[in-house]
mmCIF file with all atom_site columns, C-alpha atoms and ligand atoms in Angstrom:
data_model
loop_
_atom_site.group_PDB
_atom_site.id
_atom_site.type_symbol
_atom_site.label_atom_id
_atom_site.label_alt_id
_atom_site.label_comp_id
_atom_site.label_asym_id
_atom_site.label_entity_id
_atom_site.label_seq_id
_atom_site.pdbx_PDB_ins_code
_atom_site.Cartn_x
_atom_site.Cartn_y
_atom_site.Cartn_z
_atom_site.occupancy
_atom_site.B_iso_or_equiv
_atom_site.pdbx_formal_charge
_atom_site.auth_seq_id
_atom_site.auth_comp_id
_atom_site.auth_asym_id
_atom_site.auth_atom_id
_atom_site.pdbx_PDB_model_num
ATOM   1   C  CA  . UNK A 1 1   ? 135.568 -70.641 170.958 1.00 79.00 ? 249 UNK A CA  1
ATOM   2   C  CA  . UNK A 1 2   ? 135.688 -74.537 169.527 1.00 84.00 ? 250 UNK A CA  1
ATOM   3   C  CA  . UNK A 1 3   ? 134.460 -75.933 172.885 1.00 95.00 ? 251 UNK A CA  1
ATOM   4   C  CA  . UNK A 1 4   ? 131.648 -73.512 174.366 1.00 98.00 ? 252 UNK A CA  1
ATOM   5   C  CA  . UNK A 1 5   ? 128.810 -75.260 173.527 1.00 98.00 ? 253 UNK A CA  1
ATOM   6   C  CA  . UNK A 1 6   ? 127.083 -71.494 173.162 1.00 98.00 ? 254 UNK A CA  1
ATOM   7   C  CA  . UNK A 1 7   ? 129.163 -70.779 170.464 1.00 98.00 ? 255 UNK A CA  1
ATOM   8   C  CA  . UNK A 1 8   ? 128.053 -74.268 169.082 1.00 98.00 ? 256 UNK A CA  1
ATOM   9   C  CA  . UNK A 1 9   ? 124.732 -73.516 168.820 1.00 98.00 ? 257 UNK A CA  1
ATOM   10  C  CA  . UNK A 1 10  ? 125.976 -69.906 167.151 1.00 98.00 ? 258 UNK A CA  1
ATOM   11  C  CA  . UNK A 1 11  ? 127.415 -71.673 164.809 1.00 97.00 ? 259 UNK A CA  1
ATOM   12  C  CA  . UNK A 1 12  ? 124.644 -74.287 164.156 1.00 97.00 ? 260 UNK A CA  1
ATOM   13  C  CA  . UNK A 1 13  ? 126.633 -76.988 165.681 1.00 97.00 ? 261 UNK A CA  1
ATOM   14  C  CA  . UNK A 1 14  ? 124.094 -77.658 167.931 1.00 97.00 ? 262 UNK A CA  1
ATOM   15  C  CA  . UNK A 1 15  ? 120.414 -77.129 167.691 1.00 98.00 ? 263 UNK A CA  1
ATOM   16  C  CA  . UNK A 1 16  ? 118.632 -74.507 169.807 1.00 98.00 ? 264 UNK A CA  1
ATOM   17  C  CA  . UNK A 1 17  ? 114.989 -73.052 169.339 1.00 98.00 ? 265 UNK A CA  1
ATOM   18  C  CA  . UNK A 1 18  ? 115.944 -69.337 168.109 1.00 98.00 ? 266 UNK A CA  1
ATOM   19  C  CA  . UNK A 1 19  ? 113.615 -66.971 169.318 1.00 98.00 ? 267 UNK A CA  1
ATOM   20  C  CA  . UNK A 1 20  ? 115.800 -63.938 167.674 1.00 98.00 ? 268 UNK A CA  1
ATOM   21  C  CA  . UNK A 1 21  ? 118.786 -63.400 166.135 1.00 98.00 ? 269 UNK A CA  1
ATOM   22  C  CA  . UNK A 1 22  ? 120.539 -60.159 164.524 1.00 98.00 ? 270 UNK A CA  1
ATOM   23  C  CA  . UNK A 1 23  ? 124.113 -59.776 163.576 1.00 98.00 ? 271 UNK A CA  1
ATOM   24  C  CA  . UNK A 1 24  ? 125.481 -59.231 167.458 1.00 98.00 ? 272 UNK A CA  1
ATOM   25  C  CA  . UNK A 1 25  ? 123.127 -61.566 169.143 1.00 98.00 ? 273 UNK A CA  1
ATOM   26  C  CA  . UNK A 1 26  ? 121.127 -64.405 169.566 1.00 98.00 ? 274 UNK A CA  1
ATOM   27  C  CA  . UNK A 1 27  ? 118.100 -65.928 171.424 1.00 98.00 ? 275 UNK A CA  1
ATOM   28  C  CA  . UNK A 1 28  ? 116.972 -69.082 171.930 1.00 98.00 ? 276 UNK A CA  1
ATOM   29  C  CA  . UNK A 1 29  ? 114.258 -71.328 174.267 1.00 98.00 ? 277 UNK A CA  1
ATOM   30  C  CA  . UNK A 1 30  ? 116.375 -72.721 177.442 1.00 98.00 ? 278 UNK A CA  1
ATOM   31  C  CA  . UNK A 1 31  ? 116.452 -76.182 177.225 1.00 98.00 ? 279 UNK A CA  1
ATOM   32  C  CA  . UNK A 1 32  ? 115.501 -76.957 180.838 1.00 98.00 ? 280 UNK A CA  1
ATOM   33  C  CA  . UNK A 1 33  ? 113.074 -74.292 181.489 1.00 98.00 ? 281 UNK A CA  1
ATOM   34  C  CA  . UNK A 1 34  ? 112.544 -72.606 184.468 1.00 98.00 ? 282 UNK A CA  1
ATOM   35  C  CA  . UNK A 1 35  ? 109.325 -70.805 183.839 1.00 98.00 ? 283 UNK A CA  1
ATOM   36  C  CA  . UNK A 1 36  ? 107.242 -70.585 180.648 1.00 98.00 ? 284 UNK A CA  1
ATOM   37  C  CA  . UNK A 1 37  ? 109.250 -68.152 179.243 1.00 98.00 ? 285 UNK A CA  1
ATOM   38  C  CA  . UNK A 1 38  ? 112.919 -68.569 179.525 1.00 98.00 ? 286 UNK A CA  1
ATOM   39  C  CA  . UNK A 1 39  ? 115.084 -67.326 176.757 1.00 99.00 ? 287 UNK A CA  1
ATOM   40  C  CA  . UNK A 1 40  ? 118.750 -66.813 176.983 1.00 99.00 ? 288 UNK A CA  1
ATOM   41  C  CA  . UNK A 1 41  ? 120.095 -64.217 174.802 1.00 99.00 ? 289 UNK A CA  1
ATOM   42  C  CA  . UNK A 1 42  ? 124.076 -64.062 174.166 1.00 99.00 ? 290 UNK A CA  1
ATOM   43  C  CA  . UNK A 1 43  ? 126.737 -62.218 171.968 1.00 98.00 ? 291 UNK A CA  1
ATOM   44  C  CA  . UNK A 1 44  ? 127.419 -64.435 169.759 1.00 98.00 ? 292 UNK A CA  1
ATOM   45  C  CA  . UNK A 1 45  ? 130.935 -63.248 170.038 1.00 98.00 ? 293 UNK A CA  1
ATOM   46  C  CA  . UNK A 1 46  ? 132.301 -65.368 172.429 1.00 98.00 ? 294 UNK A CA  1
ATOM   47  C  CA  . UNK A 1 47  ? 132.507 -63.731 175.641 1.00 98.00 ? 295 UNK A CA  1
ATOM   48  C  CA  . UNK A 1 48  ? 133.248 -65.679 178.756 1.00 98.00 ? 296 UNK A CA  1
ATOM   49  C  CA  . UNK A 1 49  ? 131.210 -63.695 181.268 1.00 98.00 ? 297 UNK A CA  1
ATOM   50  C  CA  . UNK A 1 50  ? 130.164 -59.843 182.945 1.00 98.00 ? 298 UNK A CA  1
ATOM   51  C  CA  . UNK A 1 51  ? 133.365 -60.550 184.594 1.00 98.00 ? 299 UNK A CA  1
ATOM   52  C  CA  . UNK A 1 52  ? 135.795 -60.634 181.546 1.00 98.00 ? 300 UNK A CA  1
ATOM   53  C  CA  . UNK A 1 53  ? 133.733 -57.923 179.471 1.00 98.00 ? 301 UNK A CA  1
ATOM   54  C  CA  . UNK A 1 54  ? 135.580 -55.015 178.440 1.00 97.00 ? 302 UNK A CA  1
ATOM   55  C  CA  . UNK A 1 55  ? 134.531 -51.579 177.057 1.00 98.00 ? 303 UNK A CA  1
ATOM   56  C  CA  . UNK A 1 56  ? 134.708 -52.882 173.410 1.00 98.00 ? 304 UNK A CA  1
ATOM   57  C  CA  . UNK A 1 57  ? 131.575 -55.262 174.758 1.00 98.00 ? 305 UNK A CA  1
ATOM   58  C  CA  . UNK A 1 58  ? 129.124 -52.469 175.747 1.00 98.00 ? 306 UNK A CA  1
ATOM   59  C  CA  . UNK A 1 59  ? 127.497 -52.089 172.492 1.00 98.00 ? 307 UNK A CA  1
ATOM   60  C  CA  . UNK A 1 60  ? 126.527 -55.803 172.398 1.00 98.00 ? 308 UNK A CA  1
ATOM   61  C  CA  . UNK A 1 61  ? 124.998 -55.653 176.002 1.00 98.00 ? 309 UNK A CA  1
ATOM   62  C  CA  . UNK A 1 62  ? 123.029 -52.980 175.492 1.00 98.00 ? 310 UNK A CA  1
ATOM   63  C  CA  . UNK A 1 63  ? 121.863 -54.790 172.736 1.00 98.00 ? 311 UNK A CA  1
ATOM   64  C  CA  . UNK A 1 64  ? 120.841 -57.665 174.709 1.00 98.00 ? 312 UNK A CA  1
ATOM   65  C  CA  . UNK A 1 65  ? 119.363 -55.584 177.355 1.00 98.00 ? 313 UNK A CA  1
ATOM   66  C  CA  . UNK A 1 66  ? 117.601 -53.173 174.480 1.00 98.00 ? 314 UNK A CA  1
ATOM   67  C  CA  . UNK A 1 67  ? 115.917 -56.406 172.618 1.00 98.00 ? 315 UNK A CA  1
ATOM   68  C  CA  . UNK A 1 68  ? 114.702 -58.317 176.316 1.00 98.00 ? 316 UNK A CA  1
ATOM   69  C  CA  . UNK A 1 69  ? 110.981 -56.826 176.433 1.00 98.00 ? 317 UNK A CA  1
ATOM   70  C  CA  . UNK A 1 70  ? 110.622 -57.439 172.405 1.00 98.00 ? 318 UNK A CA  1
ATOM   71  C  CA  . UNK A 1 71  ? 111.579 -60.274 173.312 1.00 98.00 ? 319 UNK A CA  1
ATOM   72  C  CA  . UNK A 1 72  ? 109.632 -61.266 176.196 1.00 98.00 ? 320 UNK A CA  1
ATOM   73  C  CA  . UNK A 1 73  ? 106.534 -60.387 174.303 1.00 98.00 ? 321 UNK A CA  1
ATOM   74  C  CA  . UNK A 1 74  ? 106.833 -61.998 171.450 1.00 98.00 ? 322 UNK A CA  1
ATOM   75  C  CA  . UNK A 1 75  ? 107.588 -65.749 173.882 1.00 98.00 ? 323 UNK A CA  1
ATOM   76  C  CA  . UNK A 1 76  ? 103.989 -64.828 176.193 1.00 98.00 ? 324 UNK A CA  1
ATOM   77  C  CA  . UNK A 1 77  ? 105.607 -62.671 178.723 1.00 98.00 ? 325 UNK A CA  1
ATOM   78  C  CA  . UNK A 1 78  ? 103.593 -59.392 177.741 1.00 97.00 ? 326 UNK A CA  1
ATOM   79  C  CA  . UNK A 1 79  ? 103.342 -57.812 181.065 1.00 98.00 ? 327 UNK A CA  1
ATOM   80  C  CA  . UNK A 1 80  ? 107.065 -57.769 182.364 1.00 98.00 ? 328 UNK A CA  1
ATOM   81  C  CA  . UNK A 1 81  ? 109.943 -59.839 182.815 1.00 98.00 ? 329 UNK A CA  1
ATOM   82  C  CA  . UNK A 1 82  ? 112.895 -61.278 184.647 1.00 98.00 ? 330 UNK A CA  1
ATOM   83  C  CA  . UNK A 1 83  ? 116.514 -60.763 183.148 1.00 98.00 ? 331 UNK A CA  1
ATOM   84  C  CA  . UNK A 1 84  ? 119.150 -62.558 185.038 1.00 98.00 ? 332 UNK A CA  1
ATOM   85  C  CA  . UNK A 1 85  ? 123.138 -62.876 184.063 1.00 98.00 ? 333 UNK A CA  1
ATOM   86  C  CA  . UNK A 1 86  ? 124.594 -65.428 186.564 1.00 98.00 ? 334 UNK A CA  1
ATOM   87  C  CA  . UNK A 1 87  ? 128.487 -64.243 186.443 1.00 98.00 ? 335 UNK A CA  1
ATOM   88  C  CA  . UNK A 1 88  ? 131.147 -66.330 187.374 1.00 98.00 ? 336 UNK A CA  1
ATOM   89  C  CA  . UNK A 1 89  ? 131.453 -69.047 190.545 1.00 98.00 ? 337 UNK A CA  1
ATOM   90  C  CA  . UNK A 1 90  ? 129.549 -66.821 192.973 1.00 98.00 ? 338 UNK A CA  1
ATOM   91  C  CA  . UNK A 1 91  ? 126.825 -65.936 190.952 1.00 98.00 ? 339 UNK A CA  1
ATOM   92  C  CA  . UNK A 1 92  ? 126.381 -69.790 189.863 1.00 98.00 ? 340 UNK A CA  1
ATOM   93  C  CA  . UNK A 1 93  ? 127.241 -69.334 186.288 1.00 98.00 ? 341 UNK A CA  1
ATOM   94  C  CA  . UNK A 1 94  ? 127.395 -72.661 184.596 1.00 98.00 ? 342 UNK A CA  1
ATOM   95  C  CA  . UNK A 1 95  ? 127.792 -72.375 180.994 1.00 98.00 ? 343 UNK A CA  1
ATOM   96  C  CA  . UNK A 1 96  ? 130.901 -69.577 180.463 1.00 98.00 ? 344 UNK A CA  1
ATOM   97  C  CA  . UNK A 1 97  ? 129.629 -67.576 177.558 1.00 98.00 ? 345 UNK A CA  1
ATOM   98  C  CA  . UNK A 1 98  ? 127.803 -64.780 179.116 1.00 98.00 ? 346 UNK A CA  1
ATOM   99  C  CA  . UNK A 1 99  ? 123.610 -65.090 178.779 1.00 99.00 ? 347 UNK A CA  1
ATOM   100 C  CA  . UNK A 1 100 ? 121.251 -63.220 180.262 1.00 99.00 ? 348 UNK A CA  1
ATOM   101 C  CA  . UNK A 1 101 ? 118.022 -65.134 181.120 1.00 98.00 ? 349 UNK A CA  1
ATOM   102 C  CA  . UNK A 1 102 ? 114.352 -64.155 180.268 1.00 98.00 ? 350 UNK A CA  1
ATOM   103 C  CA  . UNK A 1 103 ? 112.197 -65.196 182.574 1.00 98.00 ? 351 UNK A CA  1
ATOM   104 C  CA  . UNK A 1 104 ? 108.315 -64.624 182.599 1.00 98.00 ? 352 UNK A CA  1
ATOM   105 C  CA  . UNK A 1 105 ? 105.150 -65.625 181.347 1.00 98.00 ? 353 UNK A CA  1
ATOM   106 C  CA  . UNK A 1 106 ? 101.664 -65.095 182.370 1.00 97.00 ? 354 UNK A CA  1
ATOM   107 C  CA  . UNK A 1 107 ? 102.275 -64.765 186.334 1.00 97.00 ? 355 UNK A CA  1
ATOM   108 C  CA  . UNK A 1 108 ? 104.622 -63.340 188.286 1.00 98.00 ? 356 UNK A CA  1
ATOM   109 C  CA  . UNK A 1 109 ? 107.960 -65.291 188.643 1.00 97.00 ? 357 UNK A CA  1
ATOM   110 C  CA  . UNK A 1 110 ? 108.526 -65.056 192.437 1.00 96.00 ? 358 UNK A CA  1
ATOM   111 C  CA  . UNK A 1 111 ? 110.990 -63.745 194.954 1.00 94.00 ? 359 UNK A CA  1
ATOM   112 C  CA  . UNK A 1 112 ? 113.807 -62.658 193.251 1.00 93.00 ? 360 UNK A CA  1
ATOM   113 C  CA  . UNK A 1 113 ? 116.265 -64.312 195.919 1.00 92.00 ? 361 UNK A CA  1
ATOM   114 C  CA  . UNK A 1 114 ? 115.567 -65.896 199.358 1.00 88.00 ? 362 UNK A CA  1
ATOM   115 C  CA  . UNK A 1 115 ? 117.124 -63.375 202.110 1.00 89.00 ? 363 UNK A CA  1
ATOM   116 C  CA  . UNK A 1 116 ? 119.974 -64.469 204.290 1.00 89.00 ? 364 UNK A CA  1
HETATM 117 P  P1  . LIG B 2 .   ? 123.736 -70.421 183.904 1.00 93.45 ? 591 LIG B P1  1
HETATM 118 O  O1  . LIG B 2 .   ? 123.586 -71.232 185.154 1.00 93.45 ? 591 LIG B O1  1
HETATM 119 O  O2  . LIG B 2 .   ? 125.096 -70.583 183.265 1.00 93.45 ? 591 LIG B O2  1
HETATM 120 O  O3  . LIG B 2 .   ? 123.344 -68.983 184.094 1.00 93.45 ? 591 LIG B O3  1
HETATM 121 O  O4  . LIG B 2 .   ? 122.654 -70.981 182.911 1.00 93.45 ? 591 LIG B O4  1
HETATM 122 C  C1  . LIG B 2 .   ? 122.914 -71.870 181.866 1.00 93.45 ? 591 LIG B C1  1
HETATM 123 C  C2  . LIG B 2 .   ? 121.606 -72.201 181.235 1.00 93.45 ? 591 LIG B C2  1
HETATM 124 O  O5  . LIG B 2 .   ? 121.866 -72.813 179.984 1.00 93.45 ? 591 LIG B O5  1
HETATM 125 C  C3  . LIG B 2 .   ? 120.753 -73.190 182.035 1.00 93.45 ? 591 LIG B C3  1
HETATM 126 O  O6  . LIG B 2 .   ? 119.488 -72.600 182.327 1.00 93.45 ? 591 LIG B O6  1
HETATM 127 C  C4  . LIG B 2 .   ? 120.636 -74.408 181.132 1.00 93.45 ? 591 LIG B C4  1
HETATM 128 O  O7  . LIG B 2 .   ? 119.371 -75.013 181.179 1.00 93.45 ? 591 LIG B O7  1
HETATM 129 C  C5  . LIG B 2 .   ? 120.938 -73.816 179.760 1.00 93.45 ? 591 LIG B C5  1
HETATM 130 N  N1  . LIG B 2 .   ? 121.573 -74.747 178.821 1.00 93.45 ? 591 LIG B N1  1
HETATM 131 C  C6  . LIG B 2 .   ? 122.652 -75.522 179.059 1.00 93.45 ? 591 LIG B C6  1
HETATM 132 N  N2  . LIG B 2 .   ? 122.990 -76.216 177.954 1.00 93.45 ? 591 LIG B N2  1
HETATM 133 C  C7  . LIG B 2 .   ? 122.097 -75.861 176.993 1.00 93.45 ? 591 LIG B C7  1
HETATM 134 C  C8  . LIG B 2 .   ? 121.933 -76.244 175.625 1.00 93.45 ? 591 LIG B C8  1
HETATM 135 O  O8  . LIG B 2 .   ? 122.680 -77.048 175.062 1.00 93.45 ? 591 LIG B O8  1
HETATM 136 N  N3  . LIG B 2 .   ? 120.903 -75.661 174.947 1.00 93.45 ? 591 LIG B N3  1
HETATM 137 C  C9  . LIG B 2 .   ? 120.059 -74.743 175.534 1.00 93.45 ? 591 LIG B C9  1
HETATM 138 N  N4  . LIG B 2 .   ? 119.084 -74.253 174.767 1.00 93.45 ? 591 LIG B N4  1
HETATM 139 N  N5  . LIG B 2 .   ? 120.198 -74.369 176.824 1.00 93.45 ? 591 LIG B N5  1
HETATM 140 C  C10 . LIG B 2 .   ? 121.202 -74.909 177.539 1.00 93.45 ? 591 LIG B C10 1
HETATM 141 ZN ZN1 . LIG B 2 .   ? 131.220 -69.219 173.494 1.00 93.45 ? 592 LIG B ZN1 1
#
């Protein structure tokens, strides 16, 4: 998609520090990172979100699930991991081509959410 700014940096419109990349999927650093690993890893077929993924999509997310602790080591994060996939205006999603997060690092990365 010509204006997702994901698919921009797919395309090597716009930089990004690639972690990993195959031909379904790519990784790169966050830019504003949240913990000292933080990775997002997308299809780099444009897909808007976990909301508008279909069955032809399962293949590349169980790619990006299958690759997370590979990649997790390989960034410092060799004992465990956080993946997160904000979806859509509840779950906060900002940029709308679905990423799952890596989050990790040397310590653990604290409570996953704070409890109503
Ligand atoms: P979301 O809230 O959509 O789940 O997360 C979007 C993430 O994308 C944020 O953590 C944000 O820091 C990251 N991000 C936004 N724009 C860019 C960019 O141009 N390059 C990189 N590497 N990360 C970005
Ligand atoms: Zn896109």
């Amino acid at each position: 998609m010509s204006d997702c700014i994901f698919c921009k940096i797919v395309d090597g419109k716009i930089p990004a520090k690639k972690v990993y990349e195959d031909e379904d999927i790519l990784a790169f650093n966050d830019i504003s990172p949240a913990r000292p690993v933080h990775v997002l890893v997308i299809p780099k077929k444009h897909i808007t979100s976990l909301a508008t993924a279909d069955a032809e999509d399962t293949l590349v997310l169980g790619r990006i699930l299958a690759k997370a602790n590979e990649i997790a080591v390989s960034q410092g994060s060799p004992d465990g991991f956080r993946v997160i996939i904000n979806t859509g205006r509840v779950g906060q999603q900002e940029v709308p081509h679905l990423h799952a997060h890596i989050v990790g690092g040397p310590d653990p990365v604290g409570p996953m959410l704070k409890r109503i």
